[in-house]
Amino acid sequence: MLTGQHFIAGAWHTGAGTFENAPVTGAPSRFHQGSAELVDQAAQAAEAAFGSYANTSRSERAAFLRAIADEIEARGSAITEIGAAETGLPAARLEGERGRTTGQLRLFADHIEKGDYLDRRHDAALPERQPLPRPDLRVIQRPVGPVAVFGASNFPLAFSVAGGDTAAALAAGCPVVVKGHEAHPGTCEIVAQAIAAAITACHVHPGVFALVQGGSHAVGQALVTHLLIRAVGFTGSLRGGRALFDLCMSRPNPIPFFGELGSVNPVFALPEALQTRGEAIAKGWVASLTLGAGQFCTNPGLLVGLAGSDLDRFTDEAKTALGAVSAQTMLGDHIADAYRLGRDNLADLPGVERLLASTENGRNTAPDLLTTSGAAWLADKKMAEEVFGPLGLIVQAADADQMVEIARSLEGQLTCTLQADAGDLGQAAELMPILERKAGRLLANGFPTGVEVADAMVHGGPYPASTNFGATSVGTLSIRRFLRPVCFQDIPESLLPHDVRYAR
């Protein structure tokens, strides 16, 4: 049952005020609003837990992660019910996302048990070395301290309370303070209940996890500026993420802000592929573009092709396919409003033609399709801004050189995709070194929605796709965000952390 409360230091707490969620179905529920005082309590509890939790064994932390996954699965039907009501997402999508959430918790459990992530190195002492002896040096990755995590609007499970950021931080040995998202506070609370049960079952320090619900921007500001917080994981808008990043940098002790902020994820449809597979590419692009009402950070909102009859046929096919897509429910009124504002601003730019205008009703919206020339796109950087939702923009490049120019003009992206056949490989080879500098993940003959949770995945990219180009928010490599190397010089073995004693 929902309490509407915050979870801090092993107990449920009320707040000074309340706010209501806005479910798609059913009556609204009331939740206690977060505050700077509650954030302080959560951060103090996390710091109190850090000493013991950071020094738990890898097997103990792995057992804790698996217990969280088990407790989430035990609440599966309740999570699906409240998640569907709050977000409008279909049950099948939520069940799949729940599986991804528990899967990545177990993946991290397996990952830390192997120990490779510790990157242990040992340079043995050379006391007889001339002209100077070398000391004994051992290095290992150690947890950074309490981590703040912001729940995402578009993934109420996989990027939220027990999502990838939380899983990575807990695996690293860092306590976590989560700010719940106002769009689905009930879902946040049920998942927090699962983590609370795992804390009890595994006898973990109760300060290792806290959920502070939102309700105002002050909660997020208090969280990223609290001096006990040592790193932040965030998935959300460029505007909100940049504001929080600036706060992290202005602290007396600046901390890393790992913000995943989205992108337009350009698809370059090269000539032979467009000629031979144009219809199939159009259908695949539309399916990816409209998946989940376009509410994915990897939504391929931009397609670039050479102007001509092949691109015209592609455009007609895409328009027909998009026109057959029914209106879908967006995750919140504010997201639907922001989509329409972004769409209208883009459609009103000089040189943009509207090919398909969506119908809309409250939180429900159908896709939009726009087109422009390569010259117009290059002349106006506003065309490169993300519109979060089911909007596609087709850019008609005048020639291969202009396509390269478009690639060079891109800002940081999460993904870039090449649709290329054998005859396109020369042009693809010219684009590859450019696109490699633009994105964290490059694809060939596929579409970027669907981010595999795996060791080799990178979900990040140069700014503004993310605030740290050297990090990923998906996959086991994401644990590195919440670790730092510590070198131990001539430290007696009995004083070393257990995992570094055998670093040979």
CSV table of C-alpha atoms in Angstrom, one decimal, residues 13-424:
chain,number,residue,atom,x,y,z
A,13,HIS,CA,8.9,10.1,7.0
A,14,THR,CA,6.2,12.8,6.3
A,15,GLY,CA,7.0,16.2,4.8
A,16,ALA,CA,6.0,19.8,5.4
A,17,GLY,CA,3.6,19.9,2.4
A,18,THR,CA,2.0,17.6,-0.2
A,19,PHE,CA,1.5,17.3,-3.9
A,20,GLU,CA,-0.7,15.1,-6.1
A,21,ASN,CA,0.3,12.9,-9.0
A,22,ALA,CA,-1.6,13.1,-12.2
A,23,PRO,CA,-2.5,9.6,-13.3
A,24,VAL,CA,-3.9,8.8,-16.7
A,25,THR,CA,-6.5,6.5,-15.1
A,26,GLY,CA,-7.9,6.5,-11.6
A,27,ALA,CA,-8.0,9.2,-8.9
A,28,PRO,CA,-4.9,11.2,-8.0
A,29,SER,CA,-3.0,10.2,-4.9
A,30,ARG,CA,-1.4,12.6,-2.5
A,31,PHE,CA,2.3,12.5,-1.6
A,32,HIS,CA,4.5,14.3,0.9
A,33,GLN,CA,6.7,16.9,-0.6
A,34,GLY,CA,10.4,16.8,-0.3
A,35,SER,CA,12.4,19.6,1.4
A,36,ALA,CA,16.0,20.7,2.1
A,37,GLU,CA,15.6,19.3,5.6
A,38,LEU,CA,14.7,15.9,4.4
A,39,VAL,CA,17.6,15.9,1.9
A,40,ASP,CA,19.9,16.8,4.8
A,41,GLN,CA,18.6,13.9,6.8
A,42,ALA,CA,19.1,11.5,3.9
A,43,ALA,CA,22.6,12.7,3.1
A,44,GLN,CA,23.6,12.5,6.8
A,45,ALA,CA,22.3,8.9,6.9
A,46,ALA,CA,24.1,8.1,3.7
A,47,GLU,CA,27.4,9.4,5.1
A,48,ALA,CA,26.9,7.4,8.3
A,49,ALA,CA,26.4,4.3,6.2
A,50,PHE,CA,29.4,4.9,3.9
A,51,GLY,CA,32.1,3.7,6.2
A,52,SER,CA,30.6,0.2,6.7
A,53,TYR,CA,29.0,-0.2,3.3
A,54,ALA,CA,32.1,0.8,1.3
A,55,ASN,CA,34.0,-1.9,3.1
A,56,THR,CA,31.5,-4.7,2.7
A,57,SER,CA,32.7,-7.6,0.6
A,58,ARG,CA,31.9,-7.8,-3.0
A,59,SER,CA,29.9,-11.0,-2.3
A,60,GLU,CA,27.8,-9.2,0.3
A,61,ARG,CA,27.0,-6.3,-2.0
A,62,ALA,CA,26.2,-8.8,-4.8
A,63,ALA,CA,23.8,-10.5,-2.5
A,64,PHE,CA,22.2,-7.2,-1.7
A,65,LEU,CA,21.7,-6.3,-5.3
A,66,ARG,CA,20.1,-9.7,-6.0
A,67,ALA,CA,17.8,-9.3,-3.0
A,68,ILE,CA,16.6,-5.9,-4.4
A,69,ALA,CA,15.9,-7.6,-7.7
A,70,ASP,CA,13.9,-10.4,-6.0
A,71,GLU,CA,11.9,-7.9,-3.9
A,72,ILE,CA,11.0,-5.9,-7.0
A,73,GLU,CA,9.8,-9.0,-8.8
A,74,ALA,CA,7.7,-10.0,-5.7
A,75,ARG,CA,5.9,-6.6,-6.2
A,76,GLY,CA,5.7,-7.0,-10.0
A,77,SER,CA,1.9,-6.8,-10.4
A,78,ALA,CA,1.6,-3.8,-8.0
A,79,ILE,CA,4.4,-2.0,-9.9
A,80,THR,CA,2.7,-2.6,-13.2
A,81,GLU,CA,-0.7,-1.4,-12.0
A,82,ILE,CA,0.5,1.9,-10.5
A,83,GLY,CA,3.0,2.4,-13.2
A,84,ALA,CA,0.4,2.1,-16.0
A,85,ALA,CA,-2.0,4.4,-14.1
A,86,GLU,CA,0.6,7.1,-13.6
A,87,THR,CA,2.4,7.0,-16.9
A,88,GLY,CA,0.0,5.6,-19.4
A,89,LEU,CA,2.6,3.1,-20.5
A,90,PRO,CA,1.2,-0.3,-21.5
A,91,ALA,CA,1.6,-3.2,-19.1
A,92,ALA,CA,3.8,-5.1,-21.5
A,93,ARG,CA,6.3,-2.2,-21.7
A,94,LEU,CA,6.4,-1.9,-17.9
A,95,GLU,CA,6.9,-5.6,-17.5
A,96,GLY,CA,9.7,-5.5,-20.0
A,97,GLU,CA,11.3,-2.5,-18.2
A,98,ARG,CA,10.9,-4.2,-14.9
A,99,GLY,CA,12.8,-7.2,-16.3
A,100,ARG,CA,15.5,-4.8,-17.5
A,101,THR,CA,15.7,-3.2,-14.1
A,102,THR,CA,16.1,-6.5,-12.2
A,103,GLY,CA,18.4,-7.8,-15.0
A,104,GLN,CA,20.9,-5.0,-14.6
A,105,LEU,CA,20.9,-5.4,-10.8
A,106,ARG,CA,21.9,-9.0,-11.2
A,107,LEU,CA,24.4,-8.1,-14.0
A,108,PHE,CA,26.1,-5.8,-11.6
A,109,ALA,CA,26.1,-8.4,-8.9
A,110,ASP,CA,27.9,-10.8,-11.3
A,111,HIS,CA,30.2,-8.0,-12.4
A,112,ILE,CA,31.5,-7.1,-9.0
A,113,GLU,CA,32.0,-10.7,-8.0
A,114,LYS,CA,34.5,-11.1,-10.8
A,115,GLY,CA,36.5,-8.2,-9.5
A,116,ASP,CA,37.9,-7.0,-12.8
A,117,TYR,CA,36.3,-3.5,-12.4
A,118,LEU,CA,38.8,-2.9,-9.5
A,119,ASP,CA,41.6,-2.5,-12.0
A,120,ARG,CA,44.1,-3.7,-9.3
A,121,ARG,CA,47.8,-3.0,-10.0
A,122,HIS,CA,50.9,-3.7,-8.0
A,123,ASP,CA,54.4,-2.4,-8.4
A,124,ALA,CA,56.5,-4.3,-5.9
A,125,ALA,CA,59.2,-2.4,-4.0
A,126,LEU,CA,62.7,-2.3,-5.4
A,127,PRO,CA,64.8,-1.4,-2.4
A,128,GLU,CA,68.1,-2.0,-4.3
A,129,ARG,CA,67.2,0.1,-7.3
A,130,GLN,CA,69.7,2.8,-8.2
A,131,PRO,CA,69.9,5.7,-8.0
A,132,LEU,CA,66.8,5.6,-5.9
A,133,PRO,CA,64.8,2.7,-4.5
A,134,ARG,CA,61.1,2.2,-5.5
A,135,PRO,CA,58.4,2.0,-2.9
A,136,ASP,CA,55.7,-0.7,-2.9
A,137,LEU,CA,52.8,0.7,-4.8
A,138,ARG,CA,49.3,-0.7,-5.0
A,139,VAL,CA,46.3,0.9,-6.7
A,140,ILE,CA,42.6,0.0,-6.6
A,141,GLN,CA,39.3,1.6,-7.4
A,142,ARG,CA,37.4,2.8,-4.3
A,143,PRO,CA,33.9,4.1,-3.9
A,144,VAL,CA,33.6,7.9,-4.0
A,145,GLY,CA,30.9,8.4,-1.3
A,146,PRO,CA,27.2,9.1,-1.2
A,147,VAL,CA,25.6,9.5,-4.6
A,148,ALA,CA,22.5,11.4,-5.6
A,149,VAL,CA,20.3,9.9,-8.3
A,150,PHE,CA,17.5,11.7,-10.1
A,151,GLY,CA,14.6,9.5,-11.3
A,152,ALA,CA,13.8,9.9,-15.1
A,153,SER,CA,10.4,10.7,-16.4
A,154,ASN,CA,10.6,8.4,-19.5
A,155,PHE,CA,11.8,5.2,-17.7
A,156,PRO,CA,9.9,4.9,-14.4
A,157,LEU,CA,11.8,1.7,-13.5
A,158,ALA,CA,15.0,1.2,-15.5
A,159,PHE,CA,16.3,4.8,-15.0
A,160,SER,CA,14.6,5.6,-11.7
A,161,VAL,CA,14.7,4.5,-8.1
A,162,ALA,CA,16.4,1.1,-8.6
A,163,GLY,CA,17.6,1.8,-12.1
A,164,GLY,CA,21.0,1.8,-13.7
A,165,ASP,CA,22.5,4.7,-11.7
A,166,THR,CA,21.4,3.3,-8.4
A,167,ALA,CA,22.6,-0.2,-9.3
A,168,ALA,CA,26.0,1.0,-10.4
A,169,ALA,CA,26.4,3.2,-7.3
A,170,LEU,CA,25.4,0.4,-4.9
A,171,ALA,CA,27.6,-2.1,-6.7
A,172,ALA,CA,30.5,0.3,-6.3
A,173,GLY,CA,29.9,0.6,-2.6
A,174,CYS,CA,28.2,4.0,-2.5
A,175,PRO,CA,25.1,4.8,-0.6
A,176,VAL,CA,22.4,6.4,-2.7
A,177,VAL,CA,19.9,9.2,-2.2
A,178,VAL,CA,17.2,9.2,-4.9
A,179,LYS,CA,15.0,12.1,-5.8
A,180,GLY,CA,11.7,10.6,-7.0
A,181,HIS,CA,10.1,11.9,-10.1
A,182,GLU,CA,6.8,13.8,-9.7
A,183,ALA,CA,5.3,12.1,-12.8
A,184,HIS,CA,5.3,8.7,-11.1
A,185,PRO,CA,5.8,9.0,-7.3
A,186,GLY,CA,3.7,5.9,-6.5
A,187,THR,CA,5.9,3.8,-8.7
A,188,CYS,CA,8.9,5.3,-7.0
A,189,GLU,CA,7.5,4.4,-3.6
A,190,ILE,CA,6.7,0.8,-4.3
A,191,VAL,CA,10.3,0.2,-5.7
A,192,ALA,CA,11.6,2.0,-2.6
A,193,GLN,CA,9.6,-0.5,-0.5
A,194,ALA,CA,11.4,-3.3,-2.3
A,195,ILE,CA,14.8,-1.8,-1.5
A,196,ALA,CA,13.8,-1.3,2.1
A,197,ALA,CA,12.9,-5.0,2.4
A,198,ALA,CA,16.2,-6.0,0.9
A,199,ILE,CA,18.0,-3.7,3.4
A,200,THR,CA,16.3,-5.6,6.2
A,201,ALA,CA,16.9,-9.0,4.8
A,202,CYS,CA,20.6,-8.4,4.1
A,203,HIS,CA,21.2,-6.5,7.4
A,204,VAL,CA,22.7,-3.6,5.5
A,205,HIS,CA,23.1,-0.2,7.2
A,206,PRO,CA,19.7,1.5,6.8
A,207,GLY,CA,21.3,4.8,5.6
A,208,VAL,CA,22.5,3.0,2.4
A,209,PHE,CA,19.4,4.1,0.5
A,210,ALA,CA,16.9,7.0,0.7
A,211,LEU,CA,14.0,8.1,-1.4
A,212,VAL,CA,13.0,11.8,-1.1
A,213,GLN,CA,10.0,12.6,-3.2
A,214,GLY,CA,10.0,15.8,-5.3
A,215,GLY,CA,7.3,18.4,-5.5
A,216,SER,CA,9.5,21.4,-6.1
A,217,HIS,CA,12.8,22.3,-7.8
A,218,ALA,CA,14.2,23.1,-4.3
A,219,VAL,CA,14.6,19.4,-3.6
A,220,GLY,CA,16.9,18.8,-6.5
A,221,GLN,CA,18.9,22.0,-5.8
A,222,ALA,CA,19.3,21.0,-2.1
A,223,LEU,CA,20.5,17.5,-3.2
A,224,VAL,CA,23.2,18.5,-5.6
A,225,THR,CA,24.6,21.2,-3.4
A,226,HIS,CA,24.7,19.1,-0.2
A,227,LEU,CA,28.3,18.9,0.8
A,228,LEU,CA,28.1,15.2,1.7
A,229,ILE,CA,27.0,14.2,-1.8
A,230,ARG,CA,30.0,13.2,-3.8
A,231,ALA,CA,28.5,12.5,-7.3
A,232,VAL,CA,25.2,12.8,-9.2
A,233,GLY,CA,23.5,10.6,-11.7
A,234,PHE,CA,20.8,12.3,-13.8
A,235,THR,CA,18.7,11.5,-16.9
A,236,GLY,CA,16.5,14.3,-18.2
A,237,SER,CA,16.3,17.5,-20.2
A,238,LEU,CA,19.2,19.6,-21.3
A,239,ARG,CA,17.8,22.7,-19.6
A,240,GLY,CA,17.2,21.0,-16.2
A,241,GLY,CA,20.5,19.0,-16.4
A,242,ARG,CA,22.6,22.0,-17.2
A,243,ALA,CA,21.1,23.9,-14.3
A,244,LEU,CA,22.0,21.1,-11.9
A,245,PHE,CA,25.5,20.7,-13.5
A,246,ASP,CA,26.2,24.4,-12.9
A,247,LEU,CA,25.2,24.0,-9.3
A,248,CYS,CA,27.6,21.1,-8.9
A,249,MET,CA,30.4,23.1,-10.4
A,250,SER,CA,29.7,26.1,-8.1
A,251,ARG,CA,29.9,24.2,-4.9
A,252,PRO,CA,32.8,24.8,-2.5
A,253,ASN,CA,33.8,21.2,-3.3
A,254,PRO,CA,32.7,20.7,-6.9
A,255,ILE,CA,31.6,17.2,-7.7
A,256,PRO,CA,31.0,15.2,-10.9
A,257,PHE,CA,27.6,15.5,-12.5
A,258,PHE,CA,26.9,12.6,-14.8
A,259,GLY,CA,24.0,13.9,-16.8
A,260,GLU,CA,22.5,12.1,-19.8
A,261,LEU,CA,20.6,14.8,-21.6
A,262,GLY,CA,19.4,13.4,-24.9
A,263,SER,CA,20.0,14.1,-28.5
A,264,VAL,CA,18.5,13.9,-32.0
A,265,ASN,CA,20.4,10.7,-32.9
A,266,PRO,CA,20.9,11.4,-36.6
A,267,VAL,CA,20.5,8.6,-39.2
A,268,PHE,CA,22.5,9.0,-42.4
A,269,ALA,CA,20.7,7.2,-45.2
A,270,LEU,CA,23.4,6.7,-47.9
A,271,PRO,CA,22.5,6.6,-51.7
A,272,GLU,CA,22.6,2.9,-52.5
A,273,ALA,CA,20.9,1.9,-49.3
A,274,LEU,CA,18.2,4.5,-50.0
A,275,GLN,CA,17.8,3.3,-53.5
A,276,THR,CA,17.6,-0.5,-52.8
A,277,ARG,CA,16.1,-0.5,-49.3
A,278,GLY,CA,14.3,2.8,-49.0
A,279,GLU,CA,10.9,1.4,-48.2
A,280,ALA,CA,12.3,-0.9,-45.5
A,281,ILE,CA,14.4,1.9,-44.0
A,282,ALA,CA,11.4,4.2,-43.9
A,283,LYS,CA,9.3,1.6,-42.1
A,284,GLY,CA,12.1,0.9,-39.6
A,285,TRP,CA,12.7,4.6,-39.0
A,286,VAL,CA,9.1,5.2,-38.3
A,287,ALA,CA,8.9,2.2,-35.9
A,288,SER,CA,11.9,3.5,-34.0
A,289,LEU,CA,10.7,7.1,-34.2
A,290,THR,CA,7.3,6.4,-32.7
A,291,LEU,CA,8.2,3.7,-30.2
A,292,GLY,CA,6.8,4.7,-26.8
A,293,ALA,CA,5.4,7.9,-28.3
A,294,GLY,CA,8.9,8.9,-29.2
A,295,GLN,CA,9.8,9.3,-25.5
A,296,PHE,CA,13.2,7.7,-25.7
A,297,CYS,CA,16.5,9.6,-25.4
A,298,THR,CA,17.7,7.5,-28.4
A,299,ASN,CA,14.8,8.5,-30.6
A,300,PRO,CA,16.1,9.0,-34.2
A,301,GLY,CA,14.6,12.4,-34.8
A,302,LEU,CA,16.8,13.4,-37.7
A,303,LEU,CA,17.3,11.6,-41.0
A,304,VAL,CA,19.8,12.9,-43.6
A,305,GLY,CA,19.7,11.8,-47.2
A,306,LEU,CA,20.7,13.1,-50.6
A,307,ALA,CA,17.9,15.2,-52.3
A,308,GLY,CA,16.4,13.4,-55.2
A,309,SER,CA,13.8,10.8,-56.3
A,310,ASP,CA,15.0,8.1,-53.9
A,311,LEU,CA,14.7,10.4,-50.9
A,312,ASP,CA,11.3,11.6,-52.2
A,313,ARG,CA,10.1,8.0,-52.3
A,314,PHE,CA,11.5,7.4,-48.8
A,315,THR,CA,9.7,10.5,-47.6
A,316,ASP,CA,6.4,9.4,-49.1
A,317,GLU,CA,6.7,6.0,-47.5
A,318,ALA,CA,7.6,7.5,-44.1
A,319,LYS,CA,4.6,9.9,-44.3
A,320,THR,CA,2.2,7.1,-45.1
A,321,ALA,CA,3.6,4.9,-42.2
A,322,LEU,CA,3.5,7.8,-39.7
A,323,GLY,CA,0.0,8.7,-40.8
A,324,ALA,CA,-1.2,5.2,-39.8
A,325,VAL,CA,0.2,5.5,-36.3
A,326,SER,CA,-2.5,6.2,-33.7
A,327,ALA,CA,-2.2,8.9,-31.1
A,328,GLN,CA,-0.3,7.7,-28.0
A,329,THR,CA,-0.4,8.9,-24.4
A,330,MET,CA,2.6,10.9,-23.3
A,331,LEU,CA,4.2,10.5,-19.9
A,332,GLY,CA,2.8,13.8,-18.4
A,333,ASP,CA,1.0,16.9,-19.3
A,334,HIS,CA,4.2,18.9,-19.1
A,335,ILE,CA,5.9,16.6,-21.5
A,336,ALA,CA,3.0,16.8,-24.0
A,337,ASP,CA,3.0,20.6,-23.7
A,338,ALA,CA,6.8,20.7,-24.2
A,339,TYR,CA,6.6,18.5,-27.3
A,340,ARG,CA,4.0,20.7,-28.9
A,341,LEU,CA,5.9,23.8,-28.2
A,342,GLY,CA,9.1,22.4,-29.6
A,343,ARG,CA,7.3,21.0,-32.6
A,344,ASP,CA,5.7,24.3,-33.4
A,345,ASN,CA,8.9,26.3,-32.9
A,346,LEU,CA,10.7,24.0,-35.3
A,347,ALA,CA,7.9,24.0,-37.9
A,348,ASP,CA,7.9,27.8,-37.9
A,349,LEU,CA,11.6,28.1,-38.7
A,350,PRO,CA,12.4,29.5,-42.2
A,351,GLY,CA,13.0,26.7,-44.7
A,352,VAL,CA,11.0,24.0,-42.8
A,353,GLU,CA,8.1,22.4,-44.5
A,354,ARG,CA,5.4,20.5,-42.5
A,355,LEU,CA,4.5,17.2,-44.2
A,356,LEU,CA,2.4,15.7,-41.5
A,357,ALA,CA,0.7,17.5,-38.6
A,358,SER,CA,-0.3,15.5,-35.6
A,359,THR,CA,-3.7,15.4,-34.0
A,360,GLU,CA,-3.7,15.9,-30.2
A,361,ASN,CA,-6.0,15.6,-27.2
A,362,GLY,CA,-4.6,16.4,-23.8
A,363,ARG,CA,-1.7,14.0,-23.2
A,364,ASN,CA,-2.4,12.1,-26.4
A,365,THR,CA,-0.5,13.0,-29.6
A,366,ALA,CA,0.2,11.5,-33.0
A,367,PRO,CA,3.5,11.9,-35.0
A,368,ASP,CA,4.7,14.9,-36.9
A,369,LEU,CA,6.9,14.9,-40.0
A,370,LEU,CA,8.9,17.9,-41.2
A,371,THR,CA,11.5,18.4,-43.9
A,372,THR,CA,14.1,21.0,-44.8
A,373,SER,CA,17.1,21.5,-47.1
A,374,GLY,CA,20.7,20.8,-46.1
A,375,ALA,CA,21.5,24.5,-46.6
A,376,ALA,CA,18.6,25.7,-44.3
A,377,TRP,CA,19.6,23.1,-41.7
A,378,LEU,CA,23.2,24.3,-41.7
A,379,ALA,CA,22.1,27.9,-41.4
A,380,ASP,CA,20.0,27.5,-38.3
A,381,LYS,CA,21.3,25.7,-35.2
A,382,LYS,CA,17.8,25.6,-33.7
A,383,MET,CA,16.9,22.8,-36.1
A,384,ALA,CA,19.4,20.6,-34.3
A,385,GLU,CA,17.6,20.9,-30.9
A,386,GLU,CA,15.9,17.8,-29.6
A,387,VAL,CA,12.1,17.7,-29.6
A,388,PHE,CA,11.2,15.0,-27.1
A,389,GLY,CA,8.4,13.0,-28.8
A,390,PRO,CA,7.3,11.4,-32.1
A,391,LEU,CA,8.7,14.0,-34.5
A,392,GLY,CA,10.9,13.3,-37.5
A,393,LEU,CA,12.9,15.9,-39.5
A,394,ILE,CA,14.2,14.8,-42.9
A,395,VAL,CA,17.1,16.9,-44.1
A,396,GLN,CA,17.7,16.9,-47.9
A,397,ALA,CA,21.5,17.3,-48.5
A,398,ALA,CA,22.4,18.7,-51.9
A,399,ASP,CA,25.3,16.3,-52.4
A,400,ALA,CA,27.8,14.1,-50.6
A,401,ASP,CA,30.0,17.0,-49.6
A,402,GLN,CA,27.0,18.8,-47.9
A,403,MET,CA,26.2,15.5,-46.1
A,404,VAL,CA,29.7,15.6,-44.7
A,405,GLU,CA,29.3,19.2,-43.7
A,406,ILE,CA,26.1,18.3,-41.9
A,407,ALA,CA,27.9,15.6,-40.0
A,408,ARG,CA,30.7,18.0,-39.0
A,409,SER,CA,28.2,20.6,-37.8
A,410,LEU,CA,26.5,18.1,-35.3
A,411,GLU,CA,26.9,18.7,-31.6
A,412,GLY,CA,27.3,15.7,-29.2
A,413,GLN,CA,24.9,12.8,-29.7
A,414,LEU,CA,24.1,9.6,-27.9
A,415,THR,CA,24.0,7.8,-31.2
A,416,CYS,CA,24.7,8.2,-34.9
A,417,THR,CA,23.5,5.7,-37.5
A,418,LEU,CA,24.6,4.8,-41.0
A,419,GLN,CA,22.2,3.1,-43.4
A,420,ALA,CA,24.7,1.8,-45.9
A,421,ASP,CA,25.0,-0.9,-48.6
A,422,ALA,CA,28.2,-2.2,-50.3
A,423,GLY,CA,28.3,0.7,-52.8
A,424,ASP,CA,28.1,3.2,-49.9
